[in-house]
Amino acid sequence: MNVMNAVFPSALHFDAGLPAFLALLLSFGTISLLLGALLIVLARLRSNRSSLETRIRELRSAYEKIETLSHERREFEEKFQAIFDNSPYSIAFNALDGTYLGANKAFLSRWGISREEALTRSVQDLAAVDNDERLRFIQMLERDGSFSNMETKISRPDGAVGYVLFSASLVSIGGLTSILSTAVDVTSLKEAEQSVKRWRQKFDLTTAAAKLTFYEYDVDNDVLSWSGSMLDVLGYNPQEMRGGLDVWTELLHPEDADRATALFEEALSQKKRYIIEYRLRRKDGSYADVFEYGQLFARTPDSPKRVLGIIQDVSETKRTEKALMQSEEKYRAIFNNAPIGIFRTSYDGRFLEANPTLARMLGYRDRDELLSSVESLETGIYPHPHTRRDMLEALLVSPGGIRREIEFKRKDGSPFYAVINASLQFDDSGRPAYLDGTIEDITTRRAAEERLRQSEEKFASIFRLSPDGIVLFGLDTQRIQDVNDAFVDLFGFSREELLGKTTIELGMYQTPAVRERLYELIHAKETIRDYELTAYRKSGEEIVCLLSCQLIDINGHPTVFAVIRDLREMKRMQQLMIQTEKMQSLGGLAAGMAHEINNPLGIIVQGVQNTTRRLDPFLEPNIEVARRHELDLHRLAMFLEERNIFRYLKGIRDAGERAADIVSNMLSFSRNSERTFSSNDLSAIASKALELAGKDFDLKKHYDFRRLNIVREYDPALPLVPCVGTEIEQVILNLVRNAAQAMARAGTESPALTLRTKRMQDWAVIEVEDNGPGIPKDELARIFEPFYTTKKIGEGTGLGLSVSYFIITNNHHGHLSASSREGRGAKFVISLPLGQDA
């Protein structure tokens, strides 16, 4: 039990001090022997006085030896004490009852006590291990007398847990059995091992999760070693895969083998990193898609030339990519073949995506044309810009989705009706980003509903939709039962003024006889077709009409259904056609006259040139004739110069050439064009149109085109444009004459007309801008309508701008638009495609 009480895990950082202790014991034994020898010598001195001298010398020698040994002992003790005290390991001596007999500084420092305090304490006071561990140590001491480097867990003075390598031995000091113990602190080493273990576990977990396989290839010895997730990736144990490079090449997919080995050999030869994607055969015969990352390391004194690499299994990624691609293909198939339009637009009003169905709905060839052509949704697909703005306001209130019936317009401007389902998406900052949705064309459905409504309402839709005036009146009462809007507009009465009245009461006929004749025809034939008559509007204006009517039965009552067509426009067209025919005849006469005029003009110009040459004093023939008649040509030239004869001749020549140009332009403009597209200089065409317009003047109205300030802003870099030159010239001429006449009628001060040519992406643009009175807003929307004119009767036909619009949009697939600011001028913009086939 005394041994049990003496054993303890002494402290932190102990080391075995047994060899030093044994040396100390040997020193003490030697001294004892020397003292015994000295006593023997003294005894002999007593018995043998005769050898005293000799014995004294021997004694002195022995004393000197003792002194030397004592000195060596003191040095040894000092060294031992220095080693004992300064050892980095804890060393302690204990009696068998557990009382401390001694301890070094490391021990005292670790426990935070002084040497005196340690000598008053026992092992039980400073116990740091549990009872089971203490019992195990006691058993080992009792059985073997010692044990060494036993790892054990201890509790430190501050409560922290540490680990030590503990050693203990039974020793005898001065005949007293004691326990010598040492302890080496391995806490840091233990923690490092545990940290390495944890990182190894993390590394193994990461490797397994990422399916990473590591290899090292000894190039010089052709040895390939594997680690990592080889078993998880390919099903092989790393030990099974040991061997040379052929182990790897045999697993390559036949389609990837040549490429993979070539890349590997190239990386070896060029000593560079490499990345290879290929397939490796698994143990079950299937193939895994892998990425390989490798690096060649040169030979060093400590290691051979080797390649380190990582192989990552990307089969799952490949399957995901394939599934995603298949999903994308399915989505794209649905997107492209959906019977409804699908779109994504930006919040500010641009198409981001659209399917082919939507492109066809809107009248475009395909998706690409739709996305490139429609720059602004508000004006590109909505007849009224406020329609989209209203929809955006509704989406801000209900971003999850709205459903509305909306009118859209196609590329050609024609309307169609659709149901739009839209939702609003936001960006990361919470701002509106884009709209997703579908558009379903309900034009056919609406048409069917409209036909049903027409059937139910009988003639109500005919009344509203017909451009001709329609009237229903009873055959017996002769009173008007219903009229459509066109009838109201045609005769100028309100609907309330018409209903219940007779045509006699309204004063629509020239004489009652005309009305009676119509009723006679209805009773006789029940149908009248294309009967021309003259009627009167409410204002008294006379209108020529074409009447068709039929007797029908409505609810058992005979009713006259009459359709009245306004013939005023047709009559005007007939007059226009007559006028056009006259103009064509006049054009033919003008062309013939121009040819006839060209002949005398040629003679005049040629005569002036010949006269000028025959007056030249330096021509040899003139000199010879003048010498024959004794005439001084130089004096004659001086006379002619002084009398301005040369200037008059030059004026005649210039006037003749100018007249010839005018005649040439008239001929070019009056000729019938074959509408052959060719590459033309728009700036030259504009200048030619200005030159023709410059001949436009009216003496009665003091109007002269030449008084305008003409500004030409031509782009010299504008390429040749495929077009019909005469038609574009006609359009420009019409626009500049309209502008000039408008400024003249308004009395514009300092009238100016600007012609510009420029390029805007794939379009050639011509702008005609004036500083005249401008065009009122209510008239601006109708200026391209046929027969619409703001000029007085007889001054214009209303066909100039409509013909120009037709030439640009239909013949040349371009655009013609107008903008105006009242009182500040108007601007017409012609856009012609540069890519049109010439």
PDB file of N, CA, C and O in Angstrom, residues 500-565:
ATOM      1  N   GLY A 500     -88.812  58.747 -87.496  1.00  0.00           N
ATOM      2  CA  GLY A 500     -90.238  59.105 -87.476  1.00  0.00           C
ATOM      3  C   GLY A 500     -90.631  60.133 -88.516  1.00  0.00           C
ATOM      4  O   GLY A 500     -91.819  60.492 -88.615  1.00  0.00           O
ATOM      5  N   LYS A 501     -89.692  60.639 -89.282  1.00  0.00           N
ATOM      6  CA  LYS A 501     -90.000  61.648 -90.306  1.00  0.00           C
ATOM      7  C   LYS A 501     -90.042  60.978 -91.671  1.00  0.00           C
ATOM      8  O   LYS A 501     -89.505  59.886 -91.876  1.00  0.00           O
ATOM      9  N   THR A 502     -90.675  61.700 -92.638  1.00  0.00           N
ATOM     10  CA  THR A 502     -90.642  61.247 -94.026  1.00  0.00           C
ATOM     11  C   THR A 502     -89.591  62.049 -94.778  1.00  0.00           C
ATOM     12  O   THR A 502     -89.170  63.118 -94.342  1.00  0.00           O
ATOM     13  N   THR A 503     -89.191  61.526 -95.911  1.00  0.00           N
ATOM     14  CA  THR A 503     -88.164  62.225 -96.696  1.00  0.00           C
ATOM     15  C   THR A 503     -88.706  63.539 -97.242  1.00  0.00           C
ATOM     16  O   THR A 503     -87.943  64.486 -97.467  1.00  0.00           O
ATOM     17  N   ILE A 504     -90.025  63.620 -97.432  1.00  0.00           N
ATOM     18  CA  ILE A 504     -90.618  64.882 -97.882  1.00  0.00           C
ATOM     19  C   ILE A 504     -90.487  65.926 -96.781  1.00  0.00           C
ATOM     20  O   ILE A 504     -90.129  67.084 -97.020  1.00  0.00           O
ATOM     21  N   GLU A 505     -90.798  65.529 -95.560  1.00  0.00           N
ATOM     22  CA  GLU A 505     -90.689  66.462 -94.444  1.00  0.00           C
ATOM     23  C   GLU A 505     -89.262  66.948 -94.234  1.00  0.00           C
ATOM     24  O   GLU A 505     -89.037  68.084 -93.800  1.00  0.00           O
ATOM     25  N   LEU A 506     -88.322  66.111 -94.591  1.00  0.00           N
ATOM     26  CA  LEU A 506     -86.909  66.470 -94.409  1.00  0.00           C
ATOM     27  C   LEU A 506     -86.354  67.225 -95.613  1.00  0.00           C
ATOM     28  O   LEU A 506     -85.238  67.754 -95.544  1.00  0.00           O
ATOM     29  N   GLY A 507     -87.119  67.273 -96.705  1.00  0.00           N
ATOM     30  CA  GLY A 507     -86.698  68.021 -97.889  1.00  0.00           C
ATOM     31  C   GLY A 507     -85.515  67.403 -98.592  1.00  0.00           C
ATOM     32  O   GLY A 507     -84.620  68.124 -99.073  1.00  0.00           O
ATOM     33  N   MET A 508     -85.488  66.073 -98.701  1.00  0.00           N
ATOM     34  CA  MET A 508     -84.338  65.408 -99.310  1.00  0.00           C
ATOM     35  C   MET A 508     -84.433  65.300-100.827  1.00  0.00           C
ATOM     36  O   MET A 508     -83.399  65.077-101.478  1.00  0.00           O
ATOM     37  N   TYR A 509     -85.641  65.438-101.394  1.00  0.00           N
ATOM     38  CA  TYR A 509     -85.805  65.273-102.835  1.00  0.00           C
ATOM     39  C   TYR A 509     -85.949  66.629-103.504  1.00  0.00           C
ATOM     40  O   TYR A 509     -86.459  67.595-102.922  1.00  0.00           O
ATOM     41  N   GLN A 510     -85.571  66.666-104.796  1.00  0.00           N
ATOM     42  CA  GLN A 510     -85.718  67.904-105.562  1.00  0.00           C
ATOM     43  C   GLN A 510     -87.200  68.240-105.740  1.00  0.00           C
ATOM     44  O   GLN A 510     -87.623  69.372-105.524  1.00  0.00           O
ATOM     45  N   THR A 511     -87.968  67.183-106.091  1.00  0.00           N
ATOM     46  CA  THR A 511     -89.420  67.372-106.273  1.00  0.00           C
ATOM     47  C   THR A 511     -90.136  66.154-105.731  1.00  0.00           C
ATOM     48  O   THR A 511     -89.571  65.060-105.703  1.00  0.00           O
ATOM     49  N   PRO A 512     -91.405  66.279-105.312  1.00  0.00           N
ATOM     50  CA  PRO A 512     -92.167  65.111-104.855  1.00  0.00           C
ATOM     51  C   PRO A 512     -92.311  64.053-105.936  1.00  0.00           C
ATOM     52  O   PRO A 512     -92.474  62.862-105.628  1.00  0.00           O
ATOM     53  N   ALA A 513     -92.239  64.458-107.200  1.00  0.00           N
ATOM     54  CA  ALA A 513     -92.416  63.513-108.302  1.00  0.00           C
ATOM     55  C   ALA A 513     -91.318  62.450-108.283  1.00  0.00           C
ATOM     56  O   ALA A 513     -91.564  61.282-108.630  1.00  0.00           O
ATOM     57  N   VAL A 514     -90.136  62.841-107.946  1.00  0.00           N
ATOM     58  CA  VAL A 514     -89.019  61.880-107.901  1.00  0.00           C
ATOM     59  C   VAL A 514     -89.312  60.812-106.844  1.00  0.00           C
ATOM     60  O   VAL A 514     -89.124  59.613-107.057  1.00  0.00           O
ATOM     61  N   ARG A 515     -89.792  61.236-105.691  1.00  0.00           N
ATOM     62  CA  ARG A 515     -90.107  60.298-104.609  1.00  0.00           C
ATOM     63  C   ARG A 515     -91.231  59.364-105.032  1.00  0.00           C
ATOM     64  O   ARG A 515     -91.170  58.157-104.777  1.00  0.00           O
ATOM     65  N   GLU A 516     -92.262  59.914-105.661  1.00  0.00           N
ATOM     66  CA  GLU A 516     -93.384  59.082-106.088  1.00  0.00           C
ATOM     67  C   GLU A 516     -92.940  58.052-107.117  1.00  0.00           C
ATOM     68  O   GLU A 516     -93.422  56.908-107.111  1.00  0.00           O
ATOM     69  N   ARG A 517     -92.034  58.434-107.988  1.00  0.00           N
ATOM     70  CA  ARG A 517     -91.538  57.495-108.985  1.00  0.00           C
ATOM     71  C   ARG A 517     -90.811  56.323-108.318  1.00  0.00           C
ATOM     72  O   ARG A 517     -90.981  55.177-108.727  1.00  0.00           O
ATOM     73  N   LEU A 518     -90.090  56.611-107.282  1.00  0.00           N
ATOM     74  CA  LEU A 518     -89.374  55.540-106.572  1.00  0.00           C
ATOM     75  C   LEU A 518     -90.344  54.566-105.924  1.00  0.00           C
ATOM     76  O   LEU A 518     -90.155  53.349-105.979  1.00  0.00           O
ATOM     77  N   TYR A 519     -91.419  55.094-105.324  1.00  0.00           N
ATOM     78  CA  TYR A 519     -92.379  54.206-104.693  1.00  0.00           C
ATOM     79  C   TYR A 519     -93.099  53.357-105.729  1.00  0.00           C
ATOM     80  O   TYR A 519     -93.447  52.193-105.470  1.00  0.00           O
ATOM     81  N   GLU A 520     -93.340  53.921-106.893  1.00  0.00           N
ATOM     82  CA  GLU A 520     -93.968  53.138-107.974  1.00  0.00           C
ATOM     83  C   GLU A 520     -93.075  51.970-108.370  1.00  0.00           C
ATOM     84  O   GLU A 520     -93.558  50.844-108.569  1.00  0.00           O
ATOM     85  N   LEU A 521     -91.778  52.232-108.482  1.00  0.00           N
ATOM     86  CA  LEU A 521     -90.843  51.169-108.852  1.00  0.00           C
ATOM     87  C   LEU A 521     -90.775  50.091-107.778  1.00  0.00           C
ATOM     88  O   LEU A 521     -90.684  48.903-108.082  1.00  0.00           O
ATOM     89  N   ILE A 522     -90.818  50.492-106.502  1.00  0.00           N
ATOM     90  CA  ILE A 522     -90.767  49.509-105.411  1.00  0.00           C
ATOM     91  C   ILE A 522     -92.007  48.606-105.460  1.00  0.00           C
ATOM     92  O   ILE A 522     -91.913  47.386-105.330  1.00  0.00           O
ATOM     93  N   HIS A 523     -93.175  49.208-105.641  1.00  0.00           N
ATOM     94  CA  HIS A 523     -94.390  48.413-105.699  1.00  0.00           C
ATOM     95  C   HIS A 523     -94.382  47.492-106.899  1.00  0.00           C
ATOM     96  O   HIS A 523     -94.898  46.370-106.820  1.00  0.00           O
ATOM     97  N   ALA A 524     -93.772  47.935-107.985  1.00  0.00           N
ATOM     98  CA  ALA A 524     -93.795  47.138-109.212  1.00  0.00           C
ATOM     99  C   ALA A 524     -92.749  46.021-109.176  1.00  0.00           C
ATOM    100  O   ALA A 524     -93.025  44.890-109.583  1.00  0.00           O
ATOM    101  N   LYS A 525     -91.549  46.308-108.694  1.00  0.00           N
ATOM    102  CA  LYS A 525     -90.439  45.340-108.774  1.00  0.00           C
ATOM    103  C   LYS A 525     -90.004  44.796-107.407  1.00  0.00           C
ATOM    104  O   LYS A 525     -89.341  43.765-107.349  1.00  0.00           O
ATOM    105  N   GLU A 526     -90.356  45.483-106.341  1.00  0.00           N
ATOM    106  CA  GLU A 526     -89.902  45.172-104.990  1.00  0.00           C
ATOM    107  C   GLU A 526     -88.395  45.328-104.808  1.00  0.00           C
ATOM    108  O   GLU A 526     -87.890  45.157-103.708  1.00  0.00           O
ATOM    109  N   THR A 527     -87.709  45.638-105.897  1.00  0.00           N
ATOM    110  CA  THR A 527     -86.258  45.831-105.825  1.00  0.00           C
ATOM    111  C   THR A 527     -85.845  46.908-106.813  1.00  0.00           C
ATOM    112  O   THR A 527     -86.312  46.918-107.956  1.00  0.00           O
ATOM    113  N   ILE A 528     -84.975  47.815-106.360  1.00  0.00           N
ATOM    114  CA  ILE A 528     -84.395  48.847-107.224  1.00  0.00           C
ATOM    115  C   ILE A 528     -82.885  48.764-107.078  1.00  0.00           C
ATOM    116  O   ILE A 528     -82.357  48.708-105.957  1.00  0.00           O
ATOM    117  N   ARG A 529     -82.165  48.756-108.199  1.00  0.00           N
ATOM    118  CA  ARG A 529     -80.714  48.666-108.170  1.00  0.00           C
ATOM    119  C   ARG A 529     -80.092  49.852-108.918  1.00  0.00           C
ATOM    120  O   ARG A 529     -80.490  50.152-110.046  1.00  0.00           O
ATOM    121  N   ASP A 530     -79.153  50.492-108.232  1.00  0.00           N
ATOM    122  CA  ASP A 530     -78.300  51.518-108.843  1.00  0.00           C
ATOM    123  C   ASP A 530     -79.112  52.589-109.570  1.00  0.00           C
ATOM    124  O   ASP A 530     -78.935  52.869-110.772  1.00  0.00           O
ATOM    125  N   TYR A 531     -80.010  53.184-108.788  1.00  0.00           N
ATOM    126  CA  TYR A 531     -80.819  54.270-109.340  1.00  0.00           C
ATOM    127  C   TYR A 531     -80.150  55.585-108.937  1.00  0.00           C
ATOM    128  O   TYR A 531     -80.023  55.896-107.752  1.00  0.00           O
ATOM    129  N   GLU A 532     -79.715  56.350-109.926  1.00  0.00           N
ATOM    130  CA  GLU A 532     -79.002  57.595-109.653  1.00  0.00           C
ATOM    131  C   GLU A 532     -80.008  58.737-109.531  1.00  0.00           C
ATOM    132  O   GLU A 532     -80.894  58.900-110.367  1.00  0.00           O
ATOM    133  N   LEU A 533     -79.830  59.514-108.449  1.00  0.00           N
ATOM    134  CA  LEU A 533     -80.701  60.654-108.237  1.00  0.00           C
ATOM    135  C   LEU A 533     -79.940  61.731-107.484  1.00  0.00           C
ATOM    136  O   LEU A 533     -78.877  61.479-106.917  1.00  0.00           O
ATOM    137  N   THR A 534     -80.523  62.918-107.496  1.00  0.00           N
ATOM    138  CA  THR A 534     -79.934  64.047-106.778  1.00  0.00           C
ATOM    139  C   THR A 534     -80.763  64.310-105.535  1.00  0.00           C
ATOM    140  O   THR A 534     -81.990  64.395-105.590  1.00  0.00           O
ATOM    141  N   ALA A 535     -80.063  64.410-104.381  1.00  0.00           N
ATOM    142  CA  ALA A 535     -80.740  64.651-103.102  1.00  0.00           C
ATOM    143  C   ALA A 535     -80.101  65.866-102.437  1.00  0.00           C
ATOM    144  O   ALA A 535     -79.113  66.432-102.934  1.00  0.00           O
ATOM    145  N   TYR A 536     -80.696  66.288-101.311  1.00  0.00           N
ATOM    146  CA  TYR A 536     -80.211  67.478-100.609  1.00  0.00           C
ATOM    147  C   TYR A 536     -79.902  67.143 -99.144  1.00  0.00           C
ATOM    148  O   TYR A 536     -80.651  66.416 -98.476  1.00  0.00           O
ATOM    149  N   ARG A 537     -78.802  67.704 -98.694  1.00  0.00           N
ATOM    150  CA  ARG A 537     -78.433  67.581 -97.294  1.00  0.00           C
ATOM    151  C   ARG A 537     -79.211  68.609 -96.467  1.00  0.00           C
ATOM    152  O   ARG A 537     -79.903  69.464 -97.014  1.00  0.00           O
ATOM    153  N   LYS A 538     -79.080  68.514 -95.168  1.00  0.00           N
ATOM    154  CA  LYS A 538     -79.756  69.446 -94.286  1.00  0.00           C
ATOM    155  C   LYS A 538     -79.334  70.893 -94.591  1.00  0.00           C
ATOM    156  O   LYS A 538     -80.148  71.824 -94.515  1.00  0.00           O
ATOM    157  N   SER A 539     -78.073  71.073 -94.953  1.00  0.00           N
ATOM    158  CA  SER A 539     -77.558  72.406 -95.252  1.00  0.00           C
ATOM    159  C   SER A 539     -78.009  72.923 -96.596  1.00  0.00           C
ATOM    160  O   SER A 539     -77.744  74.080 -96.942  1.00  0.00           O
ATOM    161  N   GLY A 540     -78.671  72.066 -97.386  1.00  0.00           N
ATOM    162  CA  GLY A 540     -79.087  72.458 -98.718  1.00  0.00           C
ATOM    163  C   GLY A 540     -78.093  72.076 -99.796  1.00  0.00           C
ATOM    164  O   GLY A 540     -78.339  72.303-100.985  1.00  0.00           O
ATOM    165  N   GLU A 541     -76.980  71.514 -99.404  1.00  0.00           N
ATOM    166  CA  GLU A 541     -75.964  71.108-100.376  1.00  0.00           C
ATOM    167  C   GLU A 541     -76.515  69.965-101.219  1.00  0.00           C
ATOM    168  O   GLU A 541     -77.122  69.021-100.724  1.00  0.00           O
ATOM    169  N   GLU A 542     -76.283  70.061-102.505  1.00  0.00           N
ATOM    170  CA  GLU A 542     -76.775  69.050-103.440  1.00  0.00           C
ATOM    171  C   GLU A 542     -75.783  67.901-103.501  1.00  0.00           C
ATOM    172  O   GLU A 542     -74.576  68.098-103.620  1.00  0.00           O
ATOM    173  N   ILE A 543     -76.281  66.683-103.410  1.00  0.00           N
ATOM    174  CA  ILE A 543     -75.413  65.508-103.502  1.00  0.00           C
ATOM    175  C   ILE A 543     -75.997  64.548-104.519  1.00  0.00           C
ATOM    176  O   ILE A 543     -77.209  64.372-104.626  1.00  0.00           O
ATOM    177  N   VAL A 544     -75.109  63.931-105.273  1.00  0.00           N
ATOM    178  CA  VAL A 544     -75.513  62.925-106.265  1.00  0.00           C
ATOM    179  C   VAL A 544     -75.393  61.571-105.592  1.00  0.00           C
ATOM    180  O   VAL A 544     -74.335  61.224-105.055  1.00  0.00           O
ATOM    181  N   CYS A 545     -76.457  60.755-105.605  1.00  0.00           N
ATOM    182  CA  CYS A 545     -76.494  59.477-104.901  1.00  0.00           C
ATOM    183  C   CYS A 545     -76.854  58.349-105.852  1.00  0.00           C
ATOM    184  O   CYS A 545     -77.469  58.561-106.910  1.00  0.00           O
ATOM    185  N   LEU A 546     -76.468  57.162-105.441  1.00  0.00           N
ATOM    186  CA  LEU A 546     -76.847  55.940-106.133  1.00  0.00           C
ATOM    187  C   LEU A 546     -77.675  55.128-105.151  1.00  0.00           C
ATOM    188  O   LEU A 546     -77.192  54.728-104.093  1.00  0.00           O
ATOM    189  N   LEU A 547     -78.951  54.885-105.502  1.00  0.00           N
ATOM    190  CA  LEU A 547     -79.898  54.260-104.590  1.00  0.00           C
ATOM    191  C   LEU A 547     -80.169  52.822-105.013  1.00  0.00           C
ATOM    192  O   LEU A 547     -80.407  52.540-106.192  1.00  0.00           O
ATOM    193  N   SER A 548     -80.105  51.907-104.012  1.00  0.00           N
ATOM    194  CA  SER A 548     -80.530  50.521-104.197  1.00  0.00           C
ATOM    195  C   SER A 548     -81.421  50.194-103.015  1.00  0.00           C
ATOM    196  O   SER A 548     -81.063  50.464-101.860  1.00  0.00           O
ATOM    197  N   CYS A 549     -82.600  49.615-103.273  1.00  0.00           N
ATOM    198  CA  CYS A 549     -83.510  49.293-102.186  1.00  0.00           C
ATOM    199  C   CYS A 549     -84.289  48.028-102.500  1.00  0.00           C
ATOM    200  O   CYS A 549     -84.392  47.605-103.664  1.00  0.00           O
ATOM    201  N   GLN A 550     -84.767  47.426-101.409  1.00  0.00           N
ATOM    202  CA  GLN A 550     -85.497  46.159-101.532  1.00  0.00           C
ATOM    203  C   GLN A 550     -86.588  46.121-100.480  1.00  0.00           C
ATOM    204  O   GLN A 550     -86.405  46.635 -99.362  1.00  0.00           O
ATOM    205  N   LEU A 551     -87.691  45.502-100.824  1.00  0.00           N
ATOM    206  CA  LEU A 551     -88.818  45.375 -99.914  1.00  0.00           C
ATOM    207  C   LEU A 551     -88.634  44.102 -99.102  1.00  0.00           C
ATOM    208  O   LEU A 551     -88.484  43.008 -99.651  1.00  0.00           O
ATOM    209  N   ILE A 552     -88.600  44.214 -97.781  1.00  0.00           N
ATOM    210  CA  ILE A 552     -88.417  43.059 -96.900  1.00  0.00           C
ATOM    211  C   ILE A 552     -89.527  43.065 -95.865  1.00  0.00           C
ATOM    212  O   ILE A 552     -90.240  44.068 -95.692  1.00  0.00           O
ATOM    213  N   ASP A 553     -89.634  41.937 -95.147  1.00  0.00           N
ATOM    214  CA  ASP A 553     -90.655  41.820 -94.115  1.00  0.00           C
ATOM    215  C   ASP A 553     -89.983  41.810 -92.754  1.00  0.00           C
ATOM    216  O   ASP A 553     -89.084  40.994 -92.486  1.00  0.00           O
ATOM    217  N   ILE A 554     -90.401  42.717 -91.869  1.00  0.00           N
ATOM    218  CA  ILE A 554     -89.874  42.770 -90.506  1.00  0.00           C
ATOM    219  C   ILE A 554     -91.066  42.728 -89.557  1.00  0.00           C
ATOM    220  O   ILE A 554     -91.865  43.668 -89.503  1.00  0.00           O
ATOM    221  N   ASN A 555     -91.143  41.604 -88.839  1.00  0.00           N
ATOM    222  CA  ASN A 555     -92.230  41.416 -87.873  1.00  0.00           C
ATOM    223  C   ASN A 555     -93.610  41.587 -88.519  1.00  0.00           C
ATOM    224  O   ASN A 555     -94.536  42.164 -87.937  1.00  0.00           O
ATOM    225  N   GLY A 556     -93.742  41.067 -89.769  1.00  0.00           N
ATOM    226  CA  GLY A 556     -95.043  41.106 -90.452  1.00  0.00           C
ATOM    227  C   GLY A 556     -95.363  42.431 -91.103  1.00  0.00           C
ATOM    228  O   GLY A 556     -96.452  42.595 -91.665  1.00  0.00           O
ATOM    229  N   HIS A 557     -94.425  43.382 -91.076  1.00  0.00           N
ATOM    230  CA  HIS A 557     -94.679  44.681 -91.688  1.00  0.00           C
ATOM    231  C   HIS A 557     -93.769  44.852 -92.894  1.00  0.00           C
ATOM    232  O   HIS A 557     -92.555  44.649 -92.788  1.00  0.00           O
ATOM    233  N   PRO A 558     -94.348  45.230 -94.057  1.00  0.00           N
ATOM    234  CA  PRO A 558     -93.503  45.481 -95.230  1.00  0.00           C
ATOM    235  C   PRO A 558     -92.632  46.711 -94.978  1.00  0.00           C
ATOM    236  O   PRO A 558     -93.117  47.779 -94.623  1.00  0.00           O
ATOM    237  N   THR A 559     -91.319  46.519 -95.165  1.00  0.00           N
ATOM    238  CA  THR A 559     -90.346  47.566 -94.852  1.00  0.00           C
ATOM    239  C   THR A 559     -89.390  47.716 -96.021  1.00  0.00           C
ATOM    240  O   THR A 559     -88.993  46.723 -96.656  1.00  0.00           O
ATOM    241  N   VAL A 560     -89.064  48.953 -96.307  1.00  0.00           N
ATOM    242  CA  VAL A 560     -88.128  49.228 -97.396  1.00  0.00           C
ATOM    243  C   VAL A 560     -86.713  49.341 -96.801  1.00  0.00           C
ATOM    244  O   VAL A 560     -86.476  50.147 -95.888  1.00  0.00           O
ATOM    245  N   PHE A 561     -85.819  48.509 -97.319  1.00  0.00           N
ATOM    246  CA  PHE A 561     -84.400  48.557 -96.937  1.00  0.00           C
ATOM    247  C   PHE A 561     -83.656  49.256 -98.071  1.00  0.00           C
ATOM    248  O   PHE A 561     -83.578  48.722 -99.186  1.00  0.00           O
ATOM    249  N   ALA A 562     -83.133  50.445 -97.804  1.00  0.00           N
ATOM    250  CA  ALA A 562     -82.514  51.244 -98.862  1.00  0.00           C
ATOM    251  C   ALA A 562     -81.058  51.536 -98.520  1.00  0.00           C
ATOM    252  O   ALA A 562     -80.718  51.859 -97.376  1.00  0.00           O
ATOM    253  N   VAL A 563     -80.229  51.422 -99.532  1.00  0.00           N
ATOM    254  CA  VAL A 563     -78.804  51.737 -99.410  1.00  0.00           C
ATOM    255  C   VAL A 563     -78.507  52.891-100.348  1.00  0.00           C
ATOM    256  O   VAL A 563     -78.813  52.822-101.544  1.00  0.00           O
ATOM    257  N   ILE A 564     -77.907  53.946 -99.802  1.00  0.00           N
ATOM    258  CA  ILE A 564     -77.621  55.143-100.585  1.00  0.00           C
ATOM    259  C   ILE A 564     -76.112  55.362-100.578  1.00  0.00           C
ATOM    260  O   ILE A 564     -75.487  55.487 -99.507  1.00  0.00           O
ATOM    261  N   ARG A 565     -75.525  55.387-101.751  1.00  0.00           N
ATOM    262  CA  ARG A 565     -74.080  55.581-101.887  1.00  0.00           C
ATOM    263  C   ARG A 565     -73.802  56.980-102.396  1.00  0.00           C
ATOM    264  O   ARG A 565     -74.406  57.439-103.380  1.00  0.00           O
TER     265      ARG A 565
END
